[in-house]
Short mmCIF file of C-alpha atoms in Angstrom, two decimals:
data_model
loop_
_atom_site.label_atom_id
_atom_site.label_comp_id
_atom_site.label_asym_id
_atom_site.label_seq_id
_atom_site.Cartn_x
_atom_site.Cartn_y
_atom_site.Cartn_z
CA UNK A 1 -199.97 12.78 10.08
CA UNK A 2 -203.35 13.17 8.48
CA UNK A 3 -201.47 13.84 5.02
CA UNK A 4 -199.57 10.63 5.54
CA UNK A 5 -202.68 8.55 6.31
CA UNK A 6 -204.44 10.07 3.11
CA UNK A 7 -201.36 9.01 1.10
CA UNK A 8 -201.56 5.47 2.48
CA UNK A 9 -205.20 5.24 1.76
CA UNK A 10 -204.77 6.28 -1.80
CA UNK A 11 -202.03 3.82 -2.25
CA UNK A 12 -204.20 0.99 -0.85
CA UNK A 13 -206.97 1.89 -3.22
CA UNK A 14 -204.66 1.92 -6.32
CA UNK A 15 -203.43 -1.55 -5.40
CA UNK A 16 -206.85 -2.74 -4.81
CA UNK A 17 -207.82 -1.42 -8.25
CA UNK A 18 -204.95 -2.89 -9.96
CA UNK A 19 -205.60 -6.26 -8.63
CA UNK A 20 -209.40 -6.20 -9.30
CA UNK A 21 -209.22 -7.71 -12.93
CA UNK A 22 -207.38 -10.66 -11.54
CA UNK A 23 -210.01 -11.51 -8.76
CA UNK A 24 -212.67 -11.56 -11.27
CA UNK A 25 -213.87 -14.89 -12.57
CA UNK A 26 -212.13 -16.22 -15.82
CA UNK A 27 -214.41 -16.18 -18.89
CA UNK A 28 -215.56 -18.99 -21.15
CA UNK A 29 -212.95 -20.53 -23.35
CA UNK A 30 -213.17 -22.78 -26.34
CA UNK A 31 -211.03 -25.56 -27.58
CA UNK A 32 -211.85 -25.96 -31.38
CA UNK A 33 -210.49 -28.51 -34.02
CA UNK A 34 -211.22 -27.78 -37.63
CA UNK A 35 -208.13 -28.12 -39.92
CA UNK A 36 -205.70 -31.04 -41.12
CA UNK A 37 -203.20 -29.67 -38.74
CA UNK A 38 -205.68 -30.04 -35.85
CA UNK A 39 -206.93 -33.50 -36.42
CA UNK A 40 -203.56 -35.24 -37.58
CA UNK A 41 -202.36 -35.20 -34.18
CA UNK A 42 -205.03 -37.60 -32.89
CA UNK A 43 -205.66 -41.29 -33.01
CA UNK A 44 -207.29 -42.96 -36.03
CA UNK A 45 -209.20 -46.29 -35.95
CA UNK A 46 -210.86 -46.91 -39.21
CA UNK A 47 -210.86 -43.12 -40.06
CA UNK A 48 -209.63 -41.01 -42.76
CA UNK A 49 -208.37 -37.36 -42.71
CA UNK A 50 -208.79 -35.41 -46.11
CA UNK A 51 -206.40 -32.49 -47.02
CA UNK A 52 -209.45 -30.16 -46.31
CA UNK A 53 -209.55 -31.33 -42.76
CA UNK A 54 -212.61 -33.42 -42.86
CA UNK A 55 -212.83 -36.75 -40.95
CA UNK A 56 -214.52 -39.74 -42.83
CA UNK A 57 -214.78 -43.50 -42.72
CA UNK A 58 -211.68 -45.01 -44.04
CA UNK A 59 -211.37 -47.75 -46.72
CA UNK A 60 -212.47 -51.16 -45.18
CA UNK A 61 -209.38 -52.75 -43.81
CA UNK A 62 -209.25 -56.42 -43.10
CA UNK A 63 -206.49 -58.73 -41.81
CA UNK A 64 -205.18 -61.10 -44.52
CA UNK A 65 -202.31 -62.60 -42.74
CA UNK A 66 -201.05 -62.73 -39.21
CA UNK A 67 -197.81 -64.32 -38.47
CA UNK A 68 -196.24 -65.24 -35.16
CA UNK A 69 -193.41 -62.90 -35.77
CA UNK A 70 -192.76 -59.39 -34.44
CA UNK A 71 -192.19 -57.96 -38.21
CA UNK A 72 -192.72 -58.54 -41.73
CA UNK A 73 -189.66 -57.16 -43.53
CA UNK A 74 -190.48 -57.80 -47.02
CA UNK A 75 -193.39 -59.02 -49.38
CA UNK A 76 -193.16 -60.21 -52.76
CA UNK A 77 -196.08 -61.30 -55.13
CA UNK A 78 -195.73 -64.16 -57.57
CA UNK A 79 -197.33 -64.05 -61.22
CA UNK A 80 -200.29 -65.97 -59.89
CA UNK A 81 -201.09 -63.71 -57.21
CA UNK A 82 -199.40 -65.58 -54.30
CA UNK A 83 -197.68 -63.58 -51.69
CA UNK A 84 -194.43 -64.57 -49.93
CA UNK A 85 -193.57 -62.78 -46.75
CA UNK A 86 -190.02 -62.74 -45.08
CA UNK A 87 -190.00 -61.92 -41.30
CA UNK A 88 -187.85 -61.60 -38.10
CA UNK A 89 -186.73 -62.48 -35.79
CA UNK A 90 -186.87 -66.15 -36.50
CA UNK A 91 -186.09 -66.13 -40.04
CA UNK A 92 -189.17 -67.26 -41.52
CA UNK A 93 -190.73 -67.23 -45.12
CA UNK A 94 -194.59 -67.58 -45.34
CA UNK A 95 -196.67 -68.14 -48.43
CA UNK A 96 -200.34 -66.74 -48.64
CA UNK A 97 -202.54 -67.63 -51.40
CA UNK A 98 -205.18 -65.52 -53.11
CA UNK A 99 -207.86 -67.02 -50.80
CA UNK A 100 -205.88 -65.88 -47.85
CA UNK A 101 -204.80 -69.43 -46.82
CA UNK A 102 -201.25 -69.14 -45.30
CA UNK A 103 -198.55 -71.88 -44.89
CA UNK A 104 -194.87 -71.76 -43.47
CA UNK A 105 -192.94 -71.99 -46.39
CA UNK A 106 -189.28 -72.07 -44.98
CA UNK A 107 -187.36 -71.32 -41.80
CA UNK A 108 -183.83 -70.14 -42.24
CA UNK A 109 -180.90 -70.80 -40.13
CA UNK A 110 -180.46 -66.95 -39.78
CA UNK A 111 -182.91 -64.94 -37.80
CA UNK A 112 -183.86 -62.31 -40.30
CA UNK A 113 -185.15 -62.34 -43.91
CA UNK A 114 -184.92 -58.66 -44.90
CA UNK A 115 -185.60 -59.25 -48.49
CA UNK A 116 -187.75 -61.44 -50.68
CA UNK A 117 -188.18 -61.51 -54.53
CA UNK A 118 -189.96 -63.58 -57.00
CA UNK A 119 -188.71 -63.99 -60.55
CA UNK A 120 -191.08 -64.42 -63.77
CA UNK A 121 -191.18 -68.01 -63.45
CA UNK A 122 -192.45 -67.99 -60.05
CA UNK A 123 -189.18 -68.94 -58.06
CA UNK A 124 -188.85 -67.43 -54.59
CA UNK A 125 -185.58 -66.01 -53.41
CA UNK A 126 -184.96 -64.94 -49.83
CA UNK A 127 -181.95 -62.99 -48.50
CA UNK A 128 -180.68 -63.98 -44.89
CA UNK A 129 -178.88 -61.94 -42.31
CA UNK A 130 -176.73 -61.49 -40.43
CA UNK A 131 -174.68 -64.24 -42.27
CA UNK A 132 -175.64 -62.84 -45.70
CA UNK A 133 -176.78 -65.66 -48.03
CA UNK A 134 -179.46 -65.85 -50.96
CA UNK A 135 -181.59 -68.95 -50.99
CA UNK A 136 -183.86 -70.15 -54.01
CA UNK A 137 -187.21 -71.79 -52.90
CA UNK A 138 -188.74 -74.00 -55.71
CA UNK A 139 -191.34 -76.70 -55.18
CA UNK A 140 -190.84 -76.79 -51.38
CA UNK A 141 -186.93 -77.02 -51.31
CA UNK A 142 -184.72 -74.32 -50.36
CA UNK A 143 -181.14 -74.31 -51.78
CA UNK A 144 -178.19 -71.97 -51.21
CA UNK A 145 -178.30 -69.83 -54.49
CA UNK A 146 -175.46 -67.24 -53.76
CA UNK A 147 -173.19 -66.18 -50.90
CA UNK A 148 -171.58 -62.87 -51.30
CA UNK A 149 -169.40 -63.17 -48.38
CA UNK A 150 -171.14 -60.35 -46.51
CA UNK A 151 -173.25 -59.72 -43.44
CA UNK A 152 -176.53 -58.57 -44.67
CA UNK A 153 -178.86 -59.01 -47.62
CA UNK A 154 -180.92 -55.86 -47.45
CA UNK A 155 -182.58 -55.90 -50.89
CA UNK A 156 -183.43 -58.20 -53.79
CA UNK A 157 -184.82 -57.24 -57.24
CA UNK A 158 -185.60 -59.65 -60.15
CA UNK A 159 -184.70 -58.57 -63.79
CA UNK A 160 -186.77 -59.13 -66.73
CA UNK A 161 -183.95 -61.00 -68.31
CA UNK A 162 -183.81 -63.64 -65.32
CA UNK A 163 -181.05 -62.11 -63.48
CA UNK A 164 -181.30 -61.47 -59.65
CA UNK A 165 -179.86 -58.41 -58.23
CA UNK A 166 -178.55 -58.62 -54.70
CA UNK A 167 -178.09 -55.43 -52.31
CA UNK A 168 -175.56 -56.11 -49.47
CA UNK A 169 -174.08 -54.63 -46.40
CA UNK A 170 -171.64 -53.74 -44.88
CA UNK A 171 -170.02 -53.42 -48.01
CA UNK A 172 -172.37 -51.46 -50.01
CA UNK A 173 -172.16 -53.63 -53.17
CA UNK A 174 -174.65 -54.59 -55.74
CA UNK A 175 -174.20 -58.33 -57.26
CA UNK A 176 -175.77 -59.74 -60.45
CA UNK A 177 -176.56 -63.36 -60.06
CA UNK A 178 -177.45 -65.34 -63.28
CA UNK A 179 -177.54 -69.02 -61.66
CA UNK A 180 -176.84 -70.87 -58.75
CA UNK A 181 -173.34 -69.88 -57.62
CA UNK A 182 -172.91 -67.65 -60.63
CA UNK A 183 -172.76 -64.13 -59.59
CA UNK A 184 -170.59 -61.13 -60.40
CA UNK A 185 -169.86 -57.81 -58.61
CA UNK A 186 -171.98 -55.55 -60.75
CA UNK A 187 -171.28 -52.25 -58.87
CA UNK A 188 -169.46 -50.97 -55.83
CA UNK A 189 -170.99 -47.81 -54.58
CA UNK A 190 -168.32 -47.20 -51.61
CA UNK A 191 -171.19 -46.97 -49.43
CA UNK A 192 -171.73 -49.12 -46.54
CA UNK A 193 -175.33 -50.53 -47.28
CA UNK A 194 -177.40 -51.06 -50.39
CA UNK A 195 -180.93 -50.37 -48.62
CA UNK A 196 -183.12 -50.38 -51.59
CA UNK A 197 -183.19 -51.94 -55.19
CA UNK A 198 -185.49 -51.59 -58.27
CA UNK A 199 -185.31 -52.35 -61.93
CA UNK A 200 -186.69 -49.72 -64.38
CA UNK A 201 -188.49 -50.23 -67.60
CA UNK A 202 -185.23 -50.26 -69.56
CA UNK A 203 -183.68 -52.73 -67.38
CA UNK A 204 -181.47 -50.36 -65.36
CA UNK A 205 -180.79 -51.05 -61.68
CA UNK A 206 -181.75 -48.29 -59.20
CA UNK A 207 -179.91 -48.70 -56.00
CA UNK A 208 -180.28 -46.66 -52.88
CA UNK A 209 -177.42 -46.46 -50.02
CA UNK A 210 -176.69 -45.65 -46.63
CA UNK A 211 -175.05 -43.72 -44.75
CA UNK A 212 -174.92 -40.97 -47.45
CA UNK A 213 -178.42 -41.25 -48.82
CA UNK A 214 -177.37 -41.61 -52.62
CA UNK A 215 -179.62 -42.93 -55.27
CA UNK A 216 -177.71 -44.67 -58.09
CA UNK A 217 -178.92 -45.53 -61.71
CA UNK A 218 -176.54 -48.49 -62.75
CA UNK A 219 -176.83 -48.93 -66.66
CA UNK A 220 -174.01 -51.51 -67.00
CA UNK A 221 -171.42 -53.48 -65.02
CA UNK A 222 -169.21 -50.80 -63.13
CA UNK A 223 -171.20 -47.86 -64.95
CA UNK A 224 -173.42 -45.81 -62.60
CA UNK A 225 -175.03 -42.24 -62.57
CA UNK A 226 -175.92 -40.44 -59.32
CA UNK A 227 -179.49 -39.54 -59.74
CA UNK A 228 -179.82 -37.72 -56.26
CA UNK A 229 -177.57 -37.34 -53.32
CA UNK A 230 -180.09 -36.65 -50.42
CA UNK A 231 -179.47 -34.91 -47.10
CA UNK A 232 -180.88 -37.77 -45.33
CA UNK A 233 -178.61 -40.91 -44.58
CA UNK A 234 -180.94 -43.58 -46.11
CA UNK A 235 -182.75 -44.33 -49.32
CA UNK A 236 -185.40 -46.88 -48.19
CA UNK A 237 -187.99 -47.21 -51.20
CA UNK A 238 -187.49 -46.72 -54.95
CA UNK A 239 -190.32 -46.66 -57.50
CA UNK A 240 -189.39 -46.14 -60.99
CA UNK A 241 -192.32 -45.23 -63.50
CA UNK A 242 -192.78 -45.97 -67.21
CA UNK A 243 -192.02 -42.36 -68.08
CA UNK A 244 -188.57 -42.39 -66.49
CA UNK A 245 -189.84 -40.67 -63.40
CA UNK A 246 -188.62 -42.16 -60.05
CA UNK A 247 -190.04 -41.68 -56.84
CA UNK A 248 -187.84 -42.31 -53.66
CA UNK A 249 -188.21 -42.40 -49.91
CA UNK A 250 -185.39 -41.37 -47.47
CA UNK A 251 -185.14 -41.52 -43.70
CA UNK A 252 -182.81 -40.86 -40.86
CA UNK A 253 -181.48 -44.29 -40.99
CA UNK A 254 -183.29 -47.44 -40.25
CA UNK A 255 -180.19 -49.63 -40.88
CA UNK A 256 -178.90 -49.41 -37.36
CA UNK A 257 -182.22 -50.49 -35.86
CA UNK A 258 -182.47 -53.48 -38.33
CA UNK A 259 -178.85 -54.56 -37.73
CA UNK A 260 -179.27 -54.13 -34.04
CA UNK A 261 -182.11 -56.51 -34.11
CA UNK A 262 -180.42 -59.00 -36.42
CA UNK A 263 -177.40 -59.09 -33.83
CA UNK A 264 -179.56 -59.51 -31.00
CA UNK A 265 -181.50 -62.39 -32.44
CA UNK A 266 -178.46 -64.06 -33.70
CA UNK A 267 -177.04 -64.02 -30.38
CA UNK A 268 -180.31 -65.33 -28.83
CA UNK A 269 -180.48 -68.16 -31.62
CA UNK A 270 -176.75 -69.03 -30.76
CA UNK A 271 -177.21 -69.28 -26.94
CA UNK A 272 -180.44 -71.48 -27.52
CA UNK A 273 -178.91 -74.28 -29.96
CA UNK A 274 -175.72 -75.95 -30.39
CA UNK A 275 -173.75 -74.95 -33.53
CA UNK A 276 -174.30 -77.33 -36.59
CA UNK A 277 -172.67 -77.68 -39.81
CA UNK A 278 -174.51 -76.17 -42.75
CA UNK A 279 -176.08 -78.20 -45.49
CA UNK A 280 -176.76 -76.90 -49.12
CA UNK A 281 -180.12 -78.28 -49.73
CA UNK A 282 -182.93 -77.94 -47.45
CA UNK A 283 -186.19 -79.90 -47.31
CA UNK A 284 -189.11 -77.44 -46.65
CA UNK A 285 -192.36 -78.17 -44.98
CA UNK A 286 -195.11 -76.15 -46.81
CA UNK A 287 -198.19 -77.37 -44.84
CA UNK A 288 -200.13 -75.63 -42.42
CA UNK A 289 -199.87 -78.56 -40.13
CA UNK A 290 -196.08 -78.58 -40.22
CA UNK A 291 -193.78 -76.16 -38.56
CA UNK A 292 -191.10 -76.42 -41.59
CA UNK A 293 -188.25 -76.08 -39.21
CA UNK A 294 -184.71 -77.26 -40.71
CA UNK A 295 -183.56 -80.60 -39.32
CA UNK A 296 -180.29 -80.34 -37.60
CA UNK A 297 -177.91 -82.40 -39.35
CA UNK A 298 -175.76 -84.97 -37.29
CA UNK A 299 -172.98 -83.43 -35.24
CA UNK A 300 -169.50 -83.79 -36.37
CA UNK A 301 -167.04 -86.57 -34.97
CA UNK A 302 -165.14 -85.32 -31.85
CA UNK A 303 -161.70 -86.70 -33.53
CA UNK A 304 -162.24 -84.36 -36.60
CA UNK A 305 -164.46 -81.33 -35.83
CA UNK A 306 -165.71 -79.48 -38.82
CA UNK A 307 -164.96 -75.68 -38.42
CA UNK A 308 -168.05 -73.58 -37.80
CA UNK A 309 -168.30 -70.13 -39.38
CA UNK A 310 -169.68 -67.67 -36.92
CA UNK A 311 -170.37 -64.14 -38.22
CA UNK A 312 -168.69 -61.58 -36.63
CA UNK A 313 -171.45 -59.14 -36.02
CA UNK A 314 -170.66 -55.60 -34.48
CA UNK A 315 -173.13 -54.05 -32.09
CA UNK A 316 -171.68 -50.71 -32.75
CA UNK A 317 -174.04 -48.88 -35.16
CA UNK A 318 -174.89 -45.32 -36.20
CA UNK A 319 -177.84 -44.20 -34.28
CA UNK A 320 -181.15 -43.33 -35.83
CA UNK A 321 -181.93 -39.79 -36.34
CA UNK A 322 -184.17 -38.45 -33.78
CA UNK A 323 -183.51 -34.90 -32.80
CA UNK A 324 -186.31 -32.47 -32.30
CA UNK A 325 -186.61 -30.02 -35.18
CA UNK A 326 -184.54 -32.09 -37.54
CA UNK A 327 -186.06 -33.52 -40.74
CA UNK A 328 -186.41 -37.20 -40.24
CA UNK A 329 -187.69 -38.40 -43.64
CA UNK A 330 -188.80 -37.17 -47.24
CA UNK A 331 -190.41 -38.20 -50.30
CA UNK A 332 -188.76 -37.20 -53.56
CA UNK A 333 -189.68 -37.12 -57.12
CA UNK A 334 -186.73 -37.38 -59.82
CA UNK A 335 -188.09 -36.33 -62.97
CA UNK A 336 -186.89 -37.62 -66.43
CA UNK A 337 -184.70 -34.41 -66.81
CA UNK A 338 -182.92 -35.21 -63.44
CA UNK A 339 -184.66 -32.46 -61.66
CA UNK A 340 -185.48 -33.24 -58.16
CA UNK A 341 -188.64 -32.31 -56.06
CA UNK A 342 -189.34 -32.60 -52.47
CA UNK A 343 -193.00 -33.72 -52.34
CA UNK A 344 -193.28 -34.26 -48.52
CA UNK A 345 -191.15 -34.25 -45.56
CA UNK A 346 -191.51 -34.62 -41.90
CA UNK A 347 -189.75 -33.99 -38.62
CA UNK A 348 -191.86 -36.57 -36.72
CA UNK A 349 -192.25 -39.66 -38.74
CA UNK A 350 -190.09 -42.04 -40.78
CA UNK A 351 -191.42 -43.12 -44.19
CA UNK A 352 -190.85 -46.83 -45.01
CA UNK A 353 -192.35 -47.50 -48.40
CA UNK A 354 -194.13 -45.95 -51.51
CA UNK A 355 -196.68 -47.12 -53.94
CA UNK A 356 -197.55 -45.36 -56.92
CA UNK A 357 -201.16 -45.44 -57.98
CA UNK A 358 -203.13 -43.99 -60.92
CA UNK A 359 -204.30 -40.62 -59.10
CA UNK A 360 -201.89 -40.50 -55.98
CA UNK A 361 -198.70 -41.81 -54.35
CA UNK A 362 -199.25 -43.87 -51.15
CA UNK A 363 -196.59 -43.73 -48.42
CA UNK A 364 -196.09 -45.48 -45.07
CA UNK A 365 -194.71 -44.45 -41.83
CA UNK A 366 -193.76 -45.59 -38.43
CA UNK A 367 -196.46 -43.19 -36.64
CA UNK A 368 -198.96 -45.95 -35.52
CA UNK A 369 -198.43 -47.60 -39.00
CA UNK A 370 -200.11 -44.68 -40.93
CA UNK A 371 -200.64 -44.76 -44.66
CA UNK A 372 -200.69 -41.43 -46.44
CA UNK A 373 -201.90 -40.25 -49.80
CA UNK A 374 -200.05 -37.73 -51.84
CA UNK A 375 -201.97 -36.00 -54.67
CA UNK A 376 -200.26 -34.39 -57.76
CA UNK A 377 -200.72 -31.09 -56.16
CA UNK A 378 -198.80 -32.34 -53.23
CA UNK A 379 -201.36 -32.14 -50.59
CA UNK A 380 -201.56 -34.99 -48.25
CA UNK A 381 -204.46 -37.28 -46.96
CA UNK A 382 -204.28 -39.68 -44.05
CA UNK A 383 -205.92 -42.75 -45.85
CA UNK A 384 -205.67 -45.03 -42.98
CA UNK A 385 -203.92 -46.11 -39.72
CA UNK A 386 -203.26 -49.81 -38.90
CA UNK A 387 -202.24 -48.77 -35.35
CA UNK A 388 -199.02 -51.20 -35.72
CA UNK A 389 -195.62 -50.09 -34.83
CA UNK A 390 -194.87 -49.35 -38.43
CA UNK A 391 -196.22 -50.09 -41.96
CA UNK A 392 -193.18 -51.52 -43.52
CA UNK A 393 -194.30 -52.62 -47.02
CA UNK A 394 -197.22 -51.41 -49.65
CA UNK A 395 -198.28 -53.52 -52.48
CA UNK A 396 -201.00 -53.29 -55.24
CA UNK A 397 -203.70 -56.08 -55.19
CA UNK A 398 -207.05 -56.56 -57.12
CA UNK A 399 -208.96 -53.29 -56.53
CA UNK A 400 -207.10 -52.83 -53.16
CA UNK A 401 -203.78 -52.18 -51.51
CA UNK A 402 -201.91 -54.60 -49.21
CA UNK A 403 -199.87 -53.17 -46.13
CA UNK A 404 -197.34 -55.27 -44.07
CA UNK A 405 -196.53 -54.23 -40.57
CA UNK A 406 -194.24 -54.72 -37.60
CA UNK A 407 -194.83 -55.09 -33.83
CA UNK A 408 -197.05 -57.57 -34.84
CA UNK A 409 -196.27 -59.02 -38.35
CA UNK A 410 -199.50 -58.88 -40.28
CA UNK A 411 -200.76 -58.07 -43.77
CA UNK A 412 -203.92 -55.85 -44.18
CA UNK A 413 -206.06 -55.22 -47.09
CA UNK A 414 -207.34 -51.79 -47.87
CA UNK A 415 -210.63 -51.89 -50.01
CA UNK A 416 -212.28 -49.36 -52.35
CA UNK A 417 -215.31 -48.79 -50.15
CA UNK A 418 -215.58 -47.29 -46.75
CA UNK A 419 -215.77 -49.59 -43.72
CA UNK A 420 -218.90 -49.62 -41.56
CA UNK A 421 -217.54 -47.83 -38.40
CA UNK A 422 -214.47 -46.08 -36.98
CA UNK A 423 -213.39 -43.72 -34.20
CA UNK A 424 -211.17 -41.05 -33.68
CA UNK A 425 -209.57 -39.89 -30.50
CA UNK A 426 -208.71 -36.13 -30.25
CA UNK A 427 -205.28 -35.11 -28.48
CA UNK A 428 -205.58 -34.38 -24.86
CA UNK A 429 -206.34 -30.72 -24.41
CA UNK A 430 -204.78 -28.83 -21.29
CA UNK A 431 -206.95 -26.11 -19.93
CA UNK A 432 -204.19 -24.85 -17.83
CA UNK A 433 -206.12 -25.31 -14.41
CA UNK A 434 -209.09 -27.28 -13.00
CA UNK A 435 -212.12 -26.31 -15.21
CA UNK A 436 -215.87 -26.78 -15.48
CA UNK A 437 -216.57 -28.26 -18.81
CA UNK A 438 -219.56 -26.58 -20.76
CA UNK A 439 -221.11 -28.05 -23.87
CA UNK A 440 -219.61 -29.81 -27.09
CA UNK A 441 -220.72 -28.59 -30.61
CA UNK A 442 -219.74 -30.05 -34.07
CA UNK A 443 -220.38 -29.60 -37.69
CA UNK A 444 -220.96 -32.60 -39.85
CA UNK A 445 -222.75 -33.84 -42.99
CA UNK A 446 -224.52 -36.99 -41.94
CA UNK A 447 -226.35 -38.63 -44.96
CA UNK A 448 -229.19 -41.12 -44.40
CA UNK A 449 -227.97 -44.38 -43.01
CA UNK A 450 -225.01 -42.73 -41.21
CA UNK A 451 -224.32 -41.53 -37.59
CA UNK A 452 -221.91 -39.21 -35.68
CA UNK A 453 -221.60 -39.70 -31.78
CA UNK A 454 -219.18 -38.08 -29.25
CA UNK A 455 -217.84 -39.18 -25.82
CA UNK A 456 -215.55 -37.24 -23.41
CA UNK A 457 -213.48 -38.26 -20.43
CA UNK A 458 -211.15 -36.08 -18.29
CA UNK A 459 -208.45 -36.29 -15.68
CA UNK A 460 -205.43 -34.39 -13.88
CA UNK A 461 -202.65 -36.51 -15.49
CA UNK A 462 -201.28 -35.12 -18.75
CA UNK A 463 -201.57 -38.60 -20.17
CA UNK A 464 -204.81 -40.62 -19.95
CA UNK A 465 -204.41 -43.53 -17.47
CA UNK A 466 -206.64 -45.28 -14.77
CA UNK A 467 -207.14 -42.18 -12.86
CA UNK A 468 -208.97 -40.54 -15.60
CA UNK A 469 -212.74 -40.86 -15.72
CA UNK A 470 -214.60 -43.50 -17.95
CA UNK A 471 -215.73 -42.50 -21.52
CA UNK A 472 -219.10 -40.68 -21.08
CA UNK A 473 -222.28 -41.90 -22.51
CA UNK A 474 -222.83 -40.71 -26.20
CA UNK A 475 -223.60 -37.24 -27.06
CA UNK A 476 -225.60 -36.74 -30.11
CA UNK A 477 -226.89 -33.16 -30.14
CA UNK A 478 -224.58 -31.41 -32.64
CA UNK A 479 -226.00 -28.06 -31.57
CA UNK A 480 -224.65 -28.43 -28.12
CA UNK A 481 -224.46 -31.50 -25.95
CA UNK A 482 -223.68 -31.06 -22.27
CA UNK A 483 -220.15 -32.55 -21.11
CA UNK A 484 -220.69 -35.01 -18.21
CA UNK A 485 -217.20 -35.71 -17.38
CA UNK A 486 -215.92 -34.45 -13.96
CA UNK A 487 -213.97 -31.06 -13.59
CA UNK A 488 -210.41 -31.55 -14.18
CA UNK A 489 -207.47 -29.82 -15.99
CA UNK A 490 -207.33 -32.27 -19.15
CA UNK A 491 -209.89 -33.47 -21.27
CA UNK A 492 -210.23 -35.42 -24.41
CA UNK A 493 -213.09 -36.31 -26.83
CA UNK A 494 -213.72 -39.30 -29.28
CA UNK A 495 -215.89 -39.33 -32.25
CA UNK A 496 -217.75 -42.53 -33.43
CA UNK A 497 -218.67 -42.49 -37.00
CA UNK A 498 -220.90 -45.08 -38.66
CA UNK A 499 -222.38 -45.67 -42.10
CA UNK A 500 -224.18 -47.88 -44.37
CA UNK A 501 -223.19 -47.57 -47.89
CA UNK A 502 -221.73 -44.08 -47.29
CA UNK A 503 -219.73 -42.08 -44.73
CA UNK A 504 -220.45 -39.15 -42.68
CA UNK A 505 -218.07 -36.18 -42.98
CA UNK A 506 -217.09 -34.28 -39.68
CA UNK A 507 -215.78 -30.76 -40.26
CA UNK A 508 -215.06 -29.25 -36.92
CA UNK A 509 -215.62 -29.72 -33.17
CA UNK A 510 -215.74 -27.08 -30.52
CA UNK A 511 -215.55 -27.75 -26.74
CA UNK A 512 -216.53 -25.00 -24.15
CA UNK A 513 -215.06 -24.73 -20.64
CA UNK A 514 -214.79 -22.20 -17.78
CA UNK A 515 -211.21 -22.15 -16.04
CA UNK A 516 -211.73 -22.16 -12.20
CA UNK A 517 -210.33 -19.00 -10.46
CA UNK A 518 -206.92 -19.00 -9.26
CA UNK A 519 -205.81 -16.53 -6.44
CA UNK A 520 -204.11 -13.38 -7.54
CA UNK A 521 -200.38 -13.23 -7.70
CA UNK A 522 -198.75 -9.85 -6.37
#
């Protein structure tokens, strides 16, 4: 009996010793952010992220134009600097002059203007969908220019010889139009959609397609060469360079999303208005005070009704690729010797447009309307974030860059100098259990006239909501500011940068915390 009791006591002591580490208080832990990969997951407002992982004030961004439309699909610049923007889902074309003054130029009978182009003479062309037609707008009047008998006009490109190239869907054909009603089939790709068009320095047409993501170079009628057959479904943007290099952006298929929008908008317009017969000449209101709407013609007489053509729009489309771990988009460089390099790719973001500058390539995405810069060594910088749904188009301007967006159809201008202020919200950090917050430390270069301040907030839901604490009072001691946010499982910090004639540079941030004890598990 005594032996058994001693054995039981020894076993109990062994179990107690094994559990002792679990009963001790957890040690202090640290959440550190110091690299590009750490910071890029946050939310940017007037802040840039360098490829070395340093936060700074972004180029000054100002709103040039705000439409009353959800999306600006296309923007073209005339020789005199005037901008023309095609929108959805009410089929409008706006004119924005160099001073920023805007006016409604034209309202189409179709809900989407996916493509706008301007020829060397300054004439404006607009492609409508889902009853695909091209209109020419000159001196306040829009006339039907070309009707390829297709559903969608996805892209337009003006050649130096005065010809207009028209990319269509759902037949995947490129047309060459030399005058009103004078167009010919230039090349039939056998694909479903021509999603991008450009004309290179030698007058050759570059056409991107969907659903097989093929980039064609068309040198003459019915004569083409495949520059690249991408692994992604859609070639969206094409930028030819003077030396023969071509940059192209591919993504997982935005055609489905755009076509679905067109179908739904067309159904909405059909349900809200009576059918009317079409006219070939349209008088346009081009003043700020006028709506520029098309005046409906007189209805046809009952005894001899005119047939009304209603486009048969299918609502069955290939879904956009959105699988976790699968490449969603990429930026390619096709060299003059036809070799191809993948400069950037992403499993999280869709790329929508490209702009070639002297020292870098800019590209825009659907992640809060981000604009990235790609250097010759392929290292990426987050230049700016518009915080719109997508940045759909990029254009060069005088010492600046113009960016068109969706989810509110706006045009922004990015200047050459930094803005006066900006903020960065770190991604939410999960400490694993309710924790006591310690101090916040950071490393930054803060020139004279600049400042860096921090705030924190905490809560017990994974996504910040109204149950979270308010942002704290500013923390200004870089060597260690005590965190006042209440104990919780989740925490987030925000950096506020300001500068006059310069910008602070934030390198790293460390947040210390102490997880509360949890009962041991046997």
